[in-house]
PDB file of C-alpha atoms and ligand atoms in Angstrom:
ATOM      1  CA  UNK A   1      17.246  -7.195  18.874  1.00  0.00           C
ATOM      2  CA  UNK A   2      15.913  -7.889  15.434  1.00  0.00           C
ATOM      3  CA  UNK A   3      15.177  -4.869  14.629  1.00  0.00           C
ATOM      4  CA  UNK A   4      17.560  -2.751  12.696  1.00  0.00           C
ATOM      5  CA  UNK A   5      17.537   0.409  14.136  1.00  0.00           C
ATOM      6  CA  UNK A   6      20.324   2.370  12.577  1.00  0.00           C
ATOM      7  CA  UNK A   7      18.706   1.450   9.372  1.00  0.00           C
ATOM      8  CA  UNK A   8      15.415   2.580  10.108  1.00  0.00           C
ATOM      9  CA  UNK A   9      16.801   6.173  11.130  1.00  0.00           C
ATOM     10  CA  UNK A  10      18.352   6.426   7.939  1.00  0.00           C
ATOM     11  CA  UNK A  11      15.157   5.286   5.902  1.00  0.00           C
ATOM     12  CA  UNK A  12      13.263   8.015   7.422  1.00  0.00           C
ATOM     13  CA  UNK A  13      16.101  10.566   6.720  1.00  0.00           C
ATOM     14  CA  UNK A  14      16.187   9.870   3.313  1.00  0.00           C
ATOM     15  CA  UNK A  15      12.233   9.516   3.168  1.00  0.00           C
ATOM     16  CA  UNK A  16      12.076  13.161   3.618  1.00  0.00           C
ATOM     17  CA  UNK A  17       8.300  14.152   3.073  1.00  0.00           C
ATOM     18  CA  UNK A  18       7.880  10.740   2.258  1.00  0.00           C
ATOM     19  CA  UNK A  19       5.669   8.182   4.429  1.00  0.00           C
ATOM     20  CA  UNK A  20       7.259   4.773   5.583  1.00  0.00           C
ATOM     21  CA  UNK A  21       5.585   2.024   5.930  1.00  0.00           C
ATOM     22  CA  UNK A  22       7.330  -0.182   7.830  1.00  0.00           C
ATOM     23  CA  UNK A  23       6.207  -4.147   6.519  1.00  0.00           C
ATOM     24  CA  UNK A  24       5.698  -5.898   9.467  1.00  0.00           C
ATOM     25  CA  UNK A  25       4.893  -8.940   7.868  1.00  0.00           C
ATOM     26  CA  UNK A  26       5.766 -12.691   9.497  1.00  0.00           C
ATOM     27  CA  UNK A  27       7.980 -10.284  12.238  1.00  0.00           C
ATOM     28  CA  UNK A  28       6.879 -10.674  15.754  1.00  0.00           C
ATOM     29  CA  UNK A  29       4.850  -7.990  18.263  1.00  0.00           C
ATOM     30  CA  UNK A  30       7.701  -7.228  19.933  1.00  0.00           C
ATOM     31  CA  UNK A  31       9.534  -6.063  16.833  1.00  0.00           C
ATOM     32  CA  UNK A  32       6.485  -4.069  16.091  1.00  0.00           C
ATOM     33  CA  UNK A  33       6.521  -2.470  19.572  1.00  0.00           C
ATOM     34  CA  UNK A  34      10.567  -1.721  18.884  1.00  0.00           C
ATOM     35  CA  UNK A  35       9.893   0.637  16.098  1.00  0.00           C
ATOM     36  CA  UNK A  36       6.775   2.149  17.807  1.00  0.00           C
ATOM     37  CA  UNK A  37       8.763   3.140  20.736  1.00  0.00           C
ATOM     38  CA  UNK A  38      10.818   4.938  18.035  1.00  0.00           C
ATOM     39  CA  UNK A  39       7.762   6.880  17.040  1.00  0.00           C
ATOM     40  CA  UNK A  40       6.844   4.793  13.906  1.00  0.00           C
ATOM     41  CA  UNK A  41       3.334   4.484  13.338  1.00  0.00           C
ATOM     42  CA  UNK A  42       2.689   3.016  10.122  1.00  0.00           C
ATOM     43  CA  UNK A  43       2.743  -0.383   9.833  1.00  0.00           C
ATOM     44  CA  UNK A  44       2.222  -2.852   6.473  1.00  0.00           C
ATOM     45  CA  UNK A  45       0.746  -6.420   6.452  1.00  0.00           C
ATOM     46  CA  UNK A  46      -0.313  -8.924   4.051  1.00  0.00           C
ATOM     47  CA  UNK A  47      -1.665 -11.181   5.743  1.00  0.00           C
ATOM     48  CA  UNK A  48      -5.083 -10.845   6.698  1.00  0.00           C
ATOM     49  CA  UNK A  49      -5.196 -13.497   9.955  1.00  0.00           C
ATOM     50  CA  UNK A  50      -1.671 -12.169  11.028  1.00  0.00           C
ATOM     51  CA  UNK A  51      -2.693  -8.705  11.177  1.00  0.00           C
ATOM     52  CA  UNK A  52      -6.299  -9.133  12.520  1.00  0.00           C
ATOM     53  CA  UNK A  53      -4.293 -10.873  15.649  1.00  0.00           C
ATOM     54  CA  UNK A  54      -1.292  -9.272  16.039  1.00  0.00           C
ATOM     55  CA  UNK A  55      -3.835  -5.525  15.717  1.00  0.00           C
ATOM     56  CA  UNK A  56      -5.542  -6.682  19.124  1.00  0.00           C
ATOM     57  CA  UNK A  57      -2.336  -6.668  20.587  1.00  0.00           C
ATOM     58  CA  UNK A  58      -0.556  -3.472  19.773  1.00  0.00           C
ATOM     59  CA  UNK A  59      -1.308   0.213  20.448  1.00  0.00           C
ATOM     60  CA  UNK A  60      -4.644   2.162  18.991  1.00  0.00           C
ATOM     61  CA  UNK A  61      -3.087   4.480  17.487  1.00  0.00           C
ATOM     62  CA  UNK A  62      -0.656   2.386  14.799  1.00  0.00           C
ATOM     63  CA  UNK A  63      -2.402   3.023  11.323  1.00  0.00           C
ATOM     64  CA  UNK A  64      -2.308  -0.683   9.469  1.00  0.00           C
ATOM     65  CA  UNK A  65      -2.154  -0.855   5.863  1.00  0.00           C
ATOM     66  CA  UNK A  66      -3.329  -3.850   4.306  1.00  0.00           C
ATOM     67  CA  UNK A  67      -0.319  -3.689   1.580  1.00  0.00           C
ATOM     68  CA  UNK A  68      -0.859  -7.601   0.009  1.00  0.00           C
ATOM     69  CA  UNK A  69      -3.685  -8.792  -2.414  1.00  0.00           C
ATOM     70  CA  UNK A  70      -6.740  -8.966  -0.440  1.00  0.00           C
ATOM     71  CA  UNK A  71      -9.912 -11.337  -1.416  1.00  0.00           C
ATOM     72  CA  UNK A  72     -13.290  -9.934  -1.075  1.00  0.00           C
ATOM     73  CA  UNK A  73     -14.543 -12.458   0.819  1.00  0.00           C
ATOM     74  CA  UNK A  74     -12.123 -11.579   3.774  1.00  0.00           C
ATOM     75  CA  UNK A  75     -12.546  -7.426   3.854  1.00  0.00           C
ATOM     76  CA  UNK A  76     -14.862  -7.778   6.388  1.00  0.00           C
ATOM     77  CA  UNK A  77     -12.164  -9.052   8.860  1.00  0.00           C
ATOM     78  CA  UNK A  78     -10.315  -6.264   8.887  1.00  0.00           C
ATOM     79  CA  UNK A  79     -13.128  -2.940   7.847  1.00  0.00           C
ATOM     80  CA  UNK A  80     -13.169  -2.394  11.389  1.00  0.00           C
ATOM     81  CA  UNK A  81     -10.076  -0.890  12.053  1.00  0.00           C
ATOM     82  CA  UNK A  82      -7.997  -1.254   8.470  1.00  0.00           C
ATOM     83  CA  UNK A  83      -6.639   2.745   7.884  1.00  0.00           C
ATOM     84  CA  UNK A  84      -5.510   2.129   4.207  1.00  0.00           C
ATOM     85  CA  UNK A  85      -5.414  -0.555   1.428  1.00  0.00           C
ATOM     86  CA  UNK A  86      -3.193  -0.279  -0.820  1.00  0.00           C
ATOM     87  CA  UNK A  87      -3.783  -3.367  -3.144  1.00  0.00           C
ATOM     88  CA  UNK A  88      -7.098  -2.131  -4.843  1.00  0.00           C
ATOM     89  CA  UNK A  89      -6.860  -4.232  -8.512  1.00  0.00           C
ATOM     90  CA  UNK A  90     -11.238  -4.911  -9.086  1.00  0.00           C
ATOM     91  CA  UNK A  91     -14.253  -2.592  -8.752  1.00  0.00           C
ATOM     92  CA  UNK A  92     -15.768  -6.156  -6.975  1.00  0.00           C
ATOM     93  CA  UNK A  93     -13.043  -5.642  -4.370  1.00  0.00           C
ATOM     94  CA  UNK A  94     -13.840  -1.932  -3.993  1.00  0.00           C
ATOM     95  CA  UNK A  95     -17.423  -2.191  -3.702  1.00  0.00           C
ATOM     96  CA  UNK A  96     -16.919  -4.927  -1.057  1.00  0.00           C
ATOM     97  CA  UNK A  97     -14.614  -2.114   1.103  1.00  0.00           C
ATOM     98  CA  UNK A  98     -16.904   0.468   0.565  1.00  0.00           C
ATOM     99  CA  UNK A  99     -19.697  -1.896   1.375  1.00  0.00           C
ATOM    100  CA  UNK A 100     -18.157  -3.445   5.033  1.00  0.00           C
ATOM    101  CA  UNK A 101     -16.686   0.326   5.596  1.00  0.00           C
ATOM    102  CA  UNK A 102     -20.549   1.604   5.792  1.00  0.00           C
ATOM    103  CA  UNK A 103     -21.111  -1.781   7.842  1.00  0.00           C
ATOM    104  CA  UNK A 104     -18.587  -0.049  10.112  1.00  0.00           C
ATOM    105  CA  UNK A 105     -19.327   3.149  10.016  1.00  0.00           C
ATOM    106  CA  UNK A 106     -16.147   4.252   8.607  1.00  0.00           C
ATOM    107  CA  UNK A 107     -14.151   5.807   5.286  1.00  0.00           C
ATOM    108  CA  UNK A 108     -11.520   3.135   4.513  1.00  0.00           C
ATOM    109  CA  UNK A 109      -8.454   4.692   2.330  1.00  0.00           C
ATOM    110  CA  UNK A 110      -7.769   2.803  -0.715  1.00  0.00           C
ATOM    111  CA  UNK A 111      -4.927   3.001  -3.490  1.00  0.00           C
ATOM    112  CA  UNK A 112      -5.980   1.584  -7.185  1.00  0.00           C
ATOM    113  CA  UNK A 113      -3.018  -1.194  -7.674  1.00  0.00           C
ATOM    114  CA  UNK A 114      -1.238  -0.449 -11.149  1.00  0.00           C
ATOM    115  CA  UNK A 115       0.404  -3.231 -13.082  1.00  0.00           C
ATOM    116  CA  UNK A 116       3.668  -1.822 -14.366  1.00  0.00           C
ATOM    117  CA  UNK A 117       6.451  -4.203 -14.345  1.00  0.00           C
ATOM    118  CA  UNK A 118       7.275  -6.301 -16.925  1.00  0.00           C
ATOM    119  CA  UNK A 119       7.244  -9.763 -15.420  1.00  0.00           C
ATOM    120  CA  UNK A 120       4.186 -11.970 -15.674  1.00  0.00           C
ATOM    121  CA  UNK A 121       2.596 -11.068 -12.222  1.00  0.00           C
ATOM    122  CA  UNK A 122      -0.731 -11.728 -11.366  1.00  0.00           C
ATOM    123  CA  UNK A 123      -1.849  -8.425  -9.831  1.00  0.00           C
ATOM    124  CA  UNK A 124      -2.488  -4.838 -10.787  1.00  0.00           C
ATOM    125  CA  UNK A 125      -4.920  -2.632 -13.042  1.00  0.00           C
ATOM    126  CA  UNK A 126      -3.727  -2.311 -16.652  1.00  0.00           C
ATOM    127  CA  UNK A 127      -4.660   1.109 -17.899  1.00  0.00           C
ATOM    128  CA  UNK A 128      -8.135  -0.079 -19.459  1.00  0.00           C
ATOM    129  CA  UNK A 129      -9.169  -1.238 -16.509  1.00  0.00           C
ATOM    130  CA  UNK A 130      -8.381   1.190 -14.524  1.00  0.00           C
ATOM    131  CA  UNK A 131     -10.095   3.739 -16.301  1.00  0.00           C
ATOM    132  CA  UNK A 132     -12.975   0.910 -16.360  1.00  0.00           C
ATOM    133  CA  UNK A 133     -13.113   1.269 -12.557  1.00  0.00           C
ATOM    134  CA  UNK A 134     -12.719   4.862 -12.240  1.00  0.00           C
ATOM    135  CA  UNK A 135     -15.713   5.404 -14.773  1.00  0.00           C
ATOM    136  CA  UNK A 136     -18.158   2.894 -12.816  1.00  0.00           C
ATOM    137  CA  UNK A 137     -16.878   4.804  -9.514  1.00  0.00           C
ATOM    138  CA  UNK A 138     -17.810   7.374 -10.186  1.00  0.00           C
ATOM    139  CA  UNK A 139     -21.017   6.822 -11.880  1.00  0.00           C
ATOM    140  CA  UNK A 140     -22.170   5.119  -8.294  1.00  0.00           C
ATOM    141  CA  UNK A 141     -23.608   6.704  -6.042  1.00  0.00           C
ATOM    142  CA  UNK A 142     -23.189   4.293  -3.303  1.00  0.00           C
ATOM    143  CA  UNK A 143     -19.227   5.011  -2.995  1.00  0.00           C
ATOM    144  CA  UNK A 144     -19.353   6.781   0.446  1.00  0.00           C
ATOM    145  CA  UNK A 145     -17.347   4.292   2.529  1.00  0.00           C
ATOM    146  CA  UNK A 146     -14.094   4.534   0.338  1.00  0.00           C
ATOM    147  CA  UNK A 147     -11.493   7.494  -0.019  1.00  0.00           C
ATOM    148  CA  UNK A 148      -9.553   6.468  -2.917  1.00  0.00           C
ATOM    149  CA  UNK A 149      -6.200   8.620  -2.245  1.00  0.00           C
ATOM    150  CA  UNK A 150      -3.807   7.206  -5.106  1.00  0.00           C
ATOM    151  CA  UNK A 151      -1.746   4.545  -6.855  1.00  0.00           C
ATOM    152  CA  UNK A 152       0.117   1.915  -5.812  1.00  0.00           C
ATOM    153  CA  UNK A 153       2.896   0.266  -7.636  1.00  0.00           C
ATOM    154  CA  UNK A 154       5.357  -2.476  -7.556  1.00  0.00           C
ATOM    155  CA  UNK A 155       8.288  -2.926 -10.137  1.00  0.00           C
ATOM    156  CA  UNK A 156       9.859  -5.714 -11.657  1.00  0.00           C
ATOM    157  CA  UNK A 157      12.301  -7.636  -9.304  1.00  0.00           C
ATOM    158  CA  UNK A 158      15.251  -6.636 -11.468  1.00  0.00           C
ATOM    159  CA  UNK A 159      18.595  -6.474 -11.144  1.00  0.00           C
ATOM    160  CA  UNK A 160      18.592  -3.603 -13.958  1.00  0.00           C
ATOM    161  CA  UNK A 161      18.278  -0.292 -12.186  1.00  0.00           C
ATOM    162  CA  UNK A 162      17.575   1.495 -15.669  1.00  0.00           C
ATOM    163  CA  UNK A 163      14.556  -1.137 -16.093  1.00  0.00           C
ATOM    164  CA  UNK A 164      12.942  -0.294 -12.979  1.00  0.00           C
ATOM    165  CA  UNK A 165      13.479   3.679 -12.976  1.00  0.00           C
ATOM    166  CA  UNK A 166      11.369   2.982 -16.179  1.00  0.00           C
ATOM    167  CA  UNK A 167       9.007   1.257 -14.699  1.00  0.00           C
ATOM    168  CA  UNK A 168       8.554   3.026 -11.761  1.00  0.00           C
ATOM    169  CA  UNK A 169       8.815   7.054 -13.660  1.00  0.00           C
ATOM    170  CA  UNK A 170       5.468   4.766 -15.837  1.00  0.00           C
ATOM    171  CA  UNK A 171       3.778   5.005 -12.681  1.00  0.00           C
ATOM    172  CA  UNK A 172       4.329   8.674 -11.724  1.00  0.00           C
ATOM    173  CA  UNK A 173       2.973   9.266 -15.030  1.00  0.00           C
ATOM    174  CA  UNK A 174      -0.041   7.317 -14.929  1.00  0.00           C
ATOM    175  CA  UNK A 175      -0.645   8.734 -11.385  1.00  0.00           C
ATOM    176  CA  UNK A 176      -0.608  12.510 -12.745  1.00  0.00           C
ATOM    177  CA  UNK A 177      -2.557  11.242 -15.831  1.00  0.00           C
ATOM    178  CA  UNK A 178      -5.488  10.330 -13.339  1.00  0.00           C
ATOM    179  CA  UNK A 179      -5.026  12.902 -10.724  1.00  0.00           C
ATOM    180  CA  UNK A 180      -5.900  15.402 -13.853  1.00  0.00           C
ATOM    181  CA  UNK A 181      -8.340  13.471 -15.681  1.00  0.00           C
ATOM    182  CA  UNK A 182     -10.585  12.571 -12.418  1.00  0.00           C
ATOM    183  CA  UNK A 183      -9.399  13.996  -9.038  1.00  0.00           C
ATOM    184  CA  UNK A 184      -7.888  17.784  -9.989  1.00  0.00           C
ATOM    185  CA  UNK A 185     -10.252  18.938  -7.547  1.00  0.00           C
ATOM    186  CA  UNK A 186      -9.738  16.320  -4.628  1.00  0.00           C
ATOM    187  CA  UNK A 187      -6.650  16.725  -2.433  1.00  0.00           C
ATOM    188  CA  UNK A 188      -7.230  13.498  -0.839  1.00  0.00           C
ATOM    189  CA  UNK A 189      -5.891  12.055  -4.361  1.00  0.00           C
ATOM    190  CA  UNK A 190      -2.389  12.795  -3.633  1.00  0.00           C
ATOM    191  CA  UNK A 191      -0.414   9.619  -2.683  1.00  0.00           C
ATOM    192  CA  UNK A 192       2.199   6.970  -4.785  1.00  0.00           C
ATOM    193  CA  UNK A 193       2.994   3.985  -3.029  1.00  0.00           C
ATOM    194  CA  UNK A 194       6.294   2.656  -4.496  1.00  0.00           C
ATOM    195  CA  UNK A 195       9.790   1.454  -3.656  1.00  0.00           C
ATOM    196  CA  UNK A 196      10.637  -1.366  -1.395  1.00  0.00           C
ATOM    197  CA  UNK A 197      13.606  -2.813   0.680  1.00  0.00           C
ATOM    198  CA  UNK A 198      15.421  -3.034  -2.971  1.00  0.00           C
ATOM    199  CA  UNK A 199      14.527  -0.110  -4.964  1.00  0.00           C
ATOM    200  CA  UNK A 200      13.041   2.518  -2.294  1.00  0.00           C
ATOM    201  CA  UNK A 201      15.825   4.837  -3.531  1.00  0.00           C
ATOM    202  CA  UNK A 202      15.057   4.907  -7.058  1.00  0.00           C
ATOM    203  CA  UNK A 203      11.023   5.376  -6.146  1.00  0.00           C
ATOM    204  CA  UNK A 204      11.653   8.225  -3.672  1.00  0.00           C
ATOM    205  CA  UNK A 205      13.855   9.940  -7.235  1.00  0.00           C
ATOM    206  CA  UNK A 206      10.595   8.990  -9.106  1.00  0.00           C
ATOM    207  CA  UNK A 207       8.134  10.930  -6.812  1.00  0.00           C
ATOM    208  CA  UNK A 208       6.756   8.059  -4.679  1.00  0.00           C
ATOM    209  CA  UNK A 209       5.308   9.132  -1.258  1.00  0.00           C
ATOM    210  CA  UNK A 210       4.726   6.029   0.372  1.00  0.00           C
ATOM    211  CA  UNK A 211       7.677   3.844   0.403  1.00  0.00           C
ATOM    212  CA  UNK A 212       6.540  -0.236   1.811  1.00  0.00           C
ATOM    213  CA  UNK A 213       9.963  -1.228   3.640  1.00  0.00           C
ATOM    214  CA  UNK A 214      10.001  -4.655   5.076  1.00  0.00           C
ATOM    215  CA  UNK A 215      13.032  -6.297   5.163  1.00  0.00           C
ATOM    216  CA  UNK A 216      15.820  -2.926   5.488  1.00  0.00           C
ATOM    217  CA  UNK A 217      14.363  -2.745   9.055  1.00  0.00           C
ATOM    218  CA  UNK A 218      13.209  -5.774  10.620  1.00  0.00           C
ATOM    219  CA  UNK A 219      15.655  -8.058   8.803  1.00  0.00           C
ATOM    220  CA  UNK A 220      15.195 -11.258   6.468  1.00  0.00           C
ATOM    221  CA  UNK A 221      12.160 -13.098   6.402  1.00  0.00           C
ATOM    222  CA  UNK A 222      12.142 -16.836   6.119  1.00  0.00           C
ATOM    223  CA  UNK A 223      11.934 -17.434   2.516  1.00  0.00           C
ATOM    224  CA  UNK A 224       8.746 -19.830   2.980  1.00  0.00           C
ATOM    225  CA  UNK A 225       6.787 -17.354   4.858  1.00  0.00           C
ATOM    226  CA  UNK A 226       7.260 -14.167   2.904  1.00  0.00           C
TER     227      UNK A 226
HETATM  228  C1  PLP B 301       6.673  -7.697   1.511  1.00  0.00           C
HETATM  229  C2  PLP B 301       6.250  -6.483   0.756  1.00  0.00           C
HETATM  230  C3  PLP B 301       6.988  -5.284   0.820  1.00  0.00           C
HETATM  231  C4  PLP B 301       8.292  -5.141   1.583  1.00  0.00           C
HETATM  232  O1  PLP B 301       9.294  -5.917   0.998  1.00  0.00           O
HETATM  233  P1  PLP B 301      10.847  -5.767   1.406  1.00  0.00           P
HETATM  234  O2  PLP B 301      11.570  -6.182   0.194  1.00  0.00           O
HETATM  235  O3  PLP B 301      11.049  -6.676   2.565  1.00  0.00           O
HETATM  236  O4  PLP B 301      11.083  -4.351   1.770  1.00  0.00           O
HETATM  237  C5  PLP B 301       6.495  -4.173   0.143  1.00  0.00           C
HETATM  238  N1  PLP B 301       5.359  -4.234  -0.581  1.00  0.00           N
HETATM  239  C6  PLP B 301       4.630  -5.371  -0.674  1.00  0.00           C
HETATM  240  C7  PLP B 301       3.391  -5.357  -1.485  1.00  0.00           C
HETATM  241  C8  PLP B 301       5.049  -6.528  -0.020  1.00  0.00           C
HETATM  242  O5  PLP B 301       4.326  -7.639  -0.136  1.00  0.00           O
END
């Protein structure tokens, strides 16, 4: 089987109080269903087609978190069942949640996307704008179908360890920085999401709680796909 099983054990040893999120991404049900069997329940997609499909197929109870950059015109496809999204990088895009979460009757968890790497990459909330967003969010009124829980991250893809302990202790920081400035009272605010396949180590050392693992335990992706 595809699925790397050994490796997966280990993961979650080392996760500790961590959460994995296994990223389930271009890999097949039946991998899915491998690592359920196990007793994972968290599973990580980008895609939003592949996971509105492949959710239909697979058990209730998995939580799916929408871990990729999401377009507001397509958060309606998956407000009926999405658990947490972890990409948040526009008030637009979390009005739109909040909007098709009320549509839905639901609370959708979301995670404000911070840009902290060093490489040109499209995606992420520099600090301005974050603060931007939080200020309007709260100032609304209207904000009752989102949960915002925390920060997401990614780091550079480096092969300089040093460089992405730096980047990746810059978003601890900026997580405490808004946990005290706007959520000190809210325990819901209490998650990082950082550290993937290649640097989950170093993130778990930097105080992330959600670590996005793709590749460690479902093997390769084709290169064209991921
Ligand atoms: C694909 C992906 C991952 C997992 O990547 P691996 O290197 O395979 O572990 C984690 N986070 C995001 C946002 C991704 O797109």
């Amino acid at each position: 089987m595809a699925v790397k099983t050994e490796a997966y054990k280990e993961i979650i040893g080392k996760a500790g109080k961590a959460r994995l999120i296994a990223v389930s991404k271009t890999k097949p049900v039946e991998d899915i269903l491998e690592l359920y069997k196990l007793g994972q329940r968290d599973f990580g997609e980008n895609y939003v087609q592949e996971l509105a499909s492949k959710q239909t197929e697979l058990p209730s109870d998995i939580r799916w978190h929408f871990i990729g950059h999401l377009q507001t015109n397509k958060v309606r496809v998956i407000a009926p069942f999405i658990d947490m999204i972890h990409g948040v990088d526009s008030y637009k895009l979390l009005a739109e949640i909040n909007k098709q979460a009320v549509k839905n009757s639901r609370k959708i968890k979301v995670l404000l996307q911070i840009y902290i790497a060093e490489e040109e990459t499209k995606f992420g909330l520099d600090k301005i704008e974050l603060q931007d967003l939080l200020e309007k969010y709260f100032a609304s009124d209207e904000m009752d179908g989102v949960q915002i829980c925390g920060i997401m991250a990614m780091a550079s893809f480096s092969e300089n360890p040093h460089q992405i302990r730096v980047e990746l202790n810059n978003a601890k920081t900026i997580f405490e920085q808004v946990k005290e400035k706007y959520f000190y009272h809210d325990d819901a605010f209490c998650e990082l999401s950082m550290g993937m396949s290649a640097d989950y180590l170093i993130a778990l050392e930097e105080g992330s709680t959600m670590i996005r693992i793709g590749s460690l335990v479902f093997g390769e992706r084709d290169t064209h796909t991921s």
